[in-house]
Amino acid sequence: LHWAASNDDVVAVDALVDAGADLEAPGGVVGGGPPLEDARIFGQWAAARRLVERGARTTLVDAAALGLADRVPALVDTATPDEVDAALWAACSAGQAGTALLLADAGARLDRVPPWEPVTPLDAARRAGAEELIAALRTRGARSYDELPTAER
């Protein structure tokens, strides 16, 4: 199931889940998590959506990246500040303006640089080609990695 999720193979996802595959099985390629985490990390949105449709549990980061704005407020209430920041980055990376702005309004740090690459949420939104999101982040004071003072990188 992890392989199918990582390769956006919705047909295989359905076949495996129909055969009893565990939607929450650990073993993801990067973080060791469930198949939905693999789909999200690799930007395999069709598989990610199908996993959610089939009952996969969504974390705040998953909900943000998939644009599931109805799930974000409740998940933010129980999240750590680092989780809120990671969710903002994921939403920006996926070009999800609605959830990104919910997270910005909830206090996510606009200039957080994640440990996996030197890219702020603004940079991630640029990479996703999310022009409206870029403008909204700029209005809120977001900066790119290159604009950050060295001490903030």
PDB file of C-alpha atoms in Angstrom:
ATOM      1  CA  LEU A   1       0.000   0.000   0.000  1.00  0.00           C
ATOM      2  CA  HIS A   2       2.911   2.333   0.702  1.00  0.00           C
ATOM      3  CA  TRP A   3       4.264   1.698  -2.791  1.00  0.00           C
ATOM      4  CA  ALA A   4       0.861   2.367  -4.410  1.00  0.00           C
ATOM      5  CA  ALA A   5       0.480   5.583  -2.401  1.00  0.00           C
ATOM      6  CA  SER A   6       3.992   6.726  -3.308  1.00  0.00           C
ATOM      7  CA  ASN A   7       3.297   6.158  -7.003  1.00  0.00           C
ATOM      8  CA  ASP A   8      -0.208   7.651  -7.230  1.00  0.00           C
ATOM      9  CA  ASP A   9      -1.591   4.256  -8.227  1.00  0.00           C
ATOM     10  CA  VAL A  10      -5.242   4.627  -7.231  1.00  0.00           C
ATOM     11  CA  VAL A  11      -6.233   1.306  -8.813  1.00  0.00           C
ATOM     12  CA  ALA A  12      -3.668  -0.502  -6.674  1.00  0.00           C
ATOM     13  CA  VAL A  13      -4.728   1.479  -3.586  1.00  0.00           C
ATOM     14  CA  ASP A  14      -8.329   0.323  -4.086  1.00  0.00           C
ATOM     15  CA  ALA A  15      -7.343  -3.285  -4.764  1.00  0.00           C
ATOM     16  CA  LEU A  16      -5.093  -3.445  -1.721  1.00  0.00           C
ATOM     17  CA  VAL A  17      -7.603  -1.822   0.621  1.00  0.00           C
ATOM     18  CA  ASP A  18     -10.341  -4.101  -0.740  1.00  0.00           C
ATOM     19  CA  ALA A  19      -8.061  -7.040   0.060  1.00  0.00           C
ATOM     20  CA  GLY A  20      -7.643  -5.848   3.651  1.00  0.00           C
ATOM     21  CA  ALA A  21      -4.486  -3.714   3.600  1.00  0.00           C
ATOM     22  CA  ASP A  22      -4.055  -1.643   6.747  1.00  0.00           C
ATOM     23  CA  LEU A  23      -4.570   2.056   5.992  1.00  0.00           C
ATOM     24  CA  GLU A  24      -2.527   2.954   9.081  1.00  0.00           C
ATOM     25  CA  ALA A  25       0.346   0.504   8.638  1.00  0.00           C
ATOM     26  CA  PRO A  26       3.709   2.023   9.557  1.00  0.00           C
ATOM     27  CA  GLY A  27       6.669   1.786   7.228  1.00  0.00           C
ATOM     28  CA  GLY A  28       6.699   4.929   5.116  1.00  0.00           C
ATOM     29  CA  VAL A  29       9.757   5.659   3.025  1.00  0.00           C
ATOM     30  CA  VAL A  30      10.723   8.953   4.666  1.00  0.00           C
ATOM     31  CA  GLY A  31       9.082   9.243   8.066  1.00  0.00           C
ATOM     32  CA  GLY A  32       8.097   5.663   8.761  1.00  0.00           C
ATOM     33  CA  GLY A  33       4.418   6.585   8.846  1.00  0.00           C
ATOM     34  CA  PRO A  34       1.290   5.296   7.138  1.00  0.00           C
ATOM     35  CA  PRO A  35       0.639   5.209   3.375  1.00  0.00           C
ATOM     36  CA  LEU A  36      -1.077   8.612   3.425  1.00  0.00           C
ATOM     37  CA  GLU A  37       2.157  10.174   4.665  1.00  0.00           C
ATOM     38  CA  ASP A  38       4.021   8.654   1.705  1.00  0.00           C
ATOM     39  CA  ALA A  39       1.417   9.939  -0.752  1.00  0.00           C
ATOM     40  CA  ARG A  40       1.657  13.443   0.753  1.00  0.00           C
ATOM     41  CA  ILE A  41       5.440  13.560   0.924  1.00  0.00           C
ATOM     42  CA  PHE A  42       5.722  12.562  -2.730  1.00  0.00           C
ATOM     43  CA  GLY A  43       2.886  14.852  -3.854  1.00  0.00           C
ATOM     44  CA  GLN A  44       0.757  11.962  -5.057  1.00  0.00           C
ATOM     45  CA  TRP A  45      -2.556  13.751  -4.615  1.00  0.00           C
ATOM     46  CA  ALA A  46      -4.921  11.284  -6.320  1.00  0.00           C
ATOM     47  CA  ALA A  47      -3.691   8.443  -4.109  1.00  0.00           C
ATOM     48  CA  ALA A  48      -3.765  10.679  -1.033  1.00  0.00           C
ATOM     49  CA  ARG A  49      -7.370  11.669  -1.676  1.00  0.00           C
ATOM     50  CA  ARG A  50      -8.373   8.050  -2.285  1.00  0.00           C
ATOM     51  CA  LEU A  51      -6.740   6.942   0.960  1.00  0.00           C
ATOM     52  CA  VAL A  52      -8.721   9.613   2.811  1.00  0.00           C
ATOM     53  CA  GLU A  53     -11.906   8.528   1.024  1.00  0.00           C
ATOM     54  CA  ARG A  54     -11.204   4.951   2.093  1.00  0.00           C
ATOM     55  CA  GLY A  55     -10.844   5.999   5.746  1.00  0.00           C
ATOM     56  CA  ALA A  56      -7.197   6.890   6.330  1.00  0.00           C
ATOM     57  CA  ARG A  57      -6.661   9.056   9.396  1.00  0.00           C
ATOM     58  CA  THR A  58      -5.509  12.572   8.561  1.00  0.00           C
ATOM     59  CA  THR A  59      -2.985  14.509  10.558  1.00  0.00           C
ATOM     60  CA  LEU A  60      -2.963  18.300  10.536  1.00  0.00           C
ATOM     61  CA  VAL A  61      -0.198  18.240   7.924  1.00  0.00           C
ATOM     62  CA  ASP A  62      -2.206  15.855   5.732  1.00  0.00           C
ATOM     63  CA  ALA A  63      -5.379  17.923   6.027  1.00  0.00           C
ATOM     64  CA  ALA A  64      -3.494  21.127   5.224  1.00  0.00           C
ATOM     65  CA  ALA A  65      -1.746  19.691   2.169  1.00  0.00           C
ATOM     66  CA  LEU A  66      -4.983  18.199   0.847  1.00  0.00           C
ATOM     67  CA  GLY A  67      -6.933  21.426   1.355  1.00  0.00           C
ATOM     68  CA  LEU A  68      -9.320  19.862   3.871  1.00  0.00           C
ATOM     69  CA  ALA A  69     -10.227  23.176   5.480  1.00  0.00           C
ATOM     70  CA  ASP A  70     -13.107  21.650   7.425  1.00  0.00           C
ATOM     71  CA  ARG A  71     -10.661  19.452   9.380  1.00  0.00           C
ATOM     72  CA  VAL A  72      -7.940  22.012  10.061  1.00  0.00           C
ATOM     73  CA  PRO A  73      -9.457  24.036  12.966  1.00  0.00           C
ATOM     74  CA  ALA A  74     -10.046  21.027  15.219  1.00  0.00           C
ATOM     75  CA  LEU A  75      -6.610  19.614  14.427  1.00  0.00           C
ATOM     76  CA  VAL A  76      -4.913  22.971  15.117  1.00  0.00           C
ATOM     77  CA  ASP A  77      -6.482  23.025  18.576  1.00  0.00           C
ATOM     78  CA  THR A  78      -4.470  19.972  19.634  1.00  0.00           C
ATOM     79  CA  ALA A  79      -1.296  20.648  17.623  1.00  0.00           C
ATOM     80  CA  THR A  80       2.072  21.891  18.787  1.00  0.00           C
ATOM     81  CA  PRO A  81       3.443  25.111  17.286  1.00  0.00           C
ATOM     82  CA  ASP A  82       5.938  23.051  15.243  1.00  0.00           C
ATOM     83  CA  GLU A  83       3.092  20.938  13.829  1.00  0.00           C
ATOM     84  CA  VAL A  84       1.179  24.087  12.861  1.00  0.00           C
ATOM     85  CA  ASP A  85       4.300  25.431  11.146  1.00  0.00           C
ATOM     86  CA  ALA A  86       4.849  22.148   9.285  1.00  0.00           C
ATOM     87  CA  ALA A  87       1.202  22.150   8.200  1.00  0.00           C
ATOM     88  CA  LEU A  88       1.563  25.683   6.801  1.00  0.00           C
ATOM     89  CA  TRP A  89       4.637  24.606   4.849  1.00  0.00           C
ATOM     90  CA  ALA A  90       2.806  21.534   3.500  1.00  0.00           C
ATOM     91  CA  ALA A  91      -0.238  23.586   2.477  1.00  0.00           C
ATOM     92  CA  CYS A  92       1.993  26.069   0.666  1.00  0.00           C
ATOM     93  CA  SER A  93       3.952  23.299  -1.005  1.00  0.00           C
ATOM     94  CA  ALA A  94       0.677  21.836  -2.280  1.00  0.00           C
ATOM     95  CA  GLY A  95      -0.646  25.250  -3.347  1.00  0.00           C
ATOM     96  CA  GLN A  96      -3.568  25.059  -0.911  1.00  0.00           C
ATOM     97  CA  ALA A  97      -4.349  28.716  -0.206  1.00  0.00           C
ATOM     98  CA  GLY A  98      -7.423  28.070   1.930  1.00  0.00           C
ATOM     99  CA  THR A  99      -5.729  25.863   4.474  1.00  0.00           C
ATOM    100  CA  ALA A 100      -2.469  27.825   4.333  1.00  0.00           C
ATOM    101  CA  LEU A 101      -4.233  31.036   5.274  1.00  0.00           C
ATOM    102  CA  LEU A 102      -6.200  29.311   8.051  1.00  0.00           C
ATOM    103  CA  LEU A 103      -2.874  28.191   9.487  1.00  0.00           C
ATOM    104  CA  ALA A 104      -1.283  31.608   9.068  1.00  0.00           C
ATOM    105  CA  ASP A 105      -4.227  33.101  10.936  1.00  0.00           C
ATOM    106  CA  ALA A 106      -3.787  30.431  13.629  1.00  0.00           C
ATOM    107  CA  GLY A 107      -0.253  31.643  14.281  1.00  0.00           C
ATOM    108  CA  ALA A 108       1.938  29.517  12.039  1.00  0.00           C
ATOM    109  CA  ARG A 109       5.340  31.108  11.530  1.00  0.00           C
ATOM    110  CA  LEU A 110       5.450  32.472   7.988  1.00  0.00           C
ATOM    111  CA  ASP A 111       9.224  32.278   7.705  1.00  0.00           C
ATOM    112  CA  ARG A 112       9.878  28.867   9.224  1.00  0.00           C
ATOM    113  CA  VAL A 113      12.561  26.956   7.364  1.00  0.00           C
ATOM    114  CA  PRO A 114      12.042  23.207   7.724  1.00  0.00           C
ATOM    115  CA  PRO A 115      14.955  20.888   8.464  1.00  0.00           C
ATOM    116  CA  TRP A 116      14.575  19.019   5.157  1.00  0.00           C
ATOM    117  CA  GLU A 117      15.311  21.921   2.778  1.00  0.00           C
ATOM    118  CA  PRO A 118      16.081  25.663   2.804  1.00  0.00           C
ATOM    119  CA  VAL A 119      12.639  26.771   1.617  1.00  0.00           C
ATOM    120  CA  THR A 120      10.176  28.990   3.485  1.00  0.00           C
ATOM    121  CA  PRO A 121       6.413  28.609   3.037  1.00  0.00           C
ATOM    122  CA  LEU A 122       6.556  31.497   0.542  1.00  0.00           C
ATOM    123  CA  ASP A 123       9.221  29.670  -1.485  1.00  0.00           C
ATOM    124  CA  ALA A 124       7.135  26.487  -1.367  1.00  0.00           C
ATOM    125  CA  ALA A 125       4.083  28.375  -2.665  1.00  0.00           C
ATOM    126  CA  ARG A 126       6.222  29.816  -5.474  1.00  0.00           C
ATOM    127  CA  ARG A 127       7.390  26.353  -6.431  1.00  0.00           C
ATOM    128  CA  ALA A 128       3.732  25.257  -6.529  1.00  0.00           C
ATOM    129  CA  GLY A 129       2.841  28.213  -8.782  1.00  0.00           C
ATOM    130  CA  ALA A 130       0.196  29.400  -6.315  1.00  0.00           C
ATOM    131  CA  GLU A 131       0.106  33.087  -7.272  1.00  0.00           C
ATOM    132  CA  GLU A 132      -2.873  34.094  -5.093  1.00  0.00           C
ATOM    133  CA  LEU A 133      -1.331  32.364  -2.106  1.00  0.00           C
ATOM    134  CA  ILE A 134       1.997  34.082  -2.749  1.00  0.00           C
ATOM    135  CA  ALA A 135       0.266  37.476  -2.779  1.00  0.00           C
ATOM    136  CA  ALA A 136      -1.638  36.682   0.425  1.00  0.00           C
ATOM    137  CA  LEU A 137       1.529  35.529   2.187  1.00  0.00           C
ATOM    138  CA  ARG A 138       3.396  38.644   1.073  1.00  0.00           C
ATOM    139  CA  THR A 139       0.560  40.791   2.444  1.00  0.00           C
ATOM    140  CA  ARG A 140       1.067  39.048   5.780  1.00  0.00           C
ATOM    141  CA  GLY A 141       4.825  39.753   5.692  1.00  0.00           C
ATOM    142  CA  ALA A 142       6.169  36.393   4.543  1.00  0.00           C
ATOM    143  CA  ARG A 143       9.723  36.285   3.226  1.00  0.00           C
ATOM    144  CA  SER A 144      11.687  33.937   1.025  1.00  0.00           C
ATOM    145  CA  TYR A 145      14.718  32.076   2.309  1.00  0.00           C
ATOM    146  CA  ASP A 146      17.042  34.466   0.473  1.00  0.00           C
ATOM    147  CA  GLU A 147      15.421  37.425   2.246  1.00  0.00           C
ATOM    148  CA  LEU A 148      15.994  36.032   5.725  1.00  0.00           C
ATOM    149  CA  PRO A 149      18.898  37.311   7.775  1.00  0.00           C
ATOM    150  CA  THR A 150      21.539  34.618   8.188  1.00  0.00           C
ATOM    151  CA  ALA A 151      20.646  34.244  11.883  1.00  0.00           C
ATOM    152  CA  GLU A 152      17.065  33.244  10.959  1.00  0.00           C
ATOM    153  CA  ARG A 153      17.978  30.580   8.423  1.00  0.00           C
TER     154      ARG A 153
END
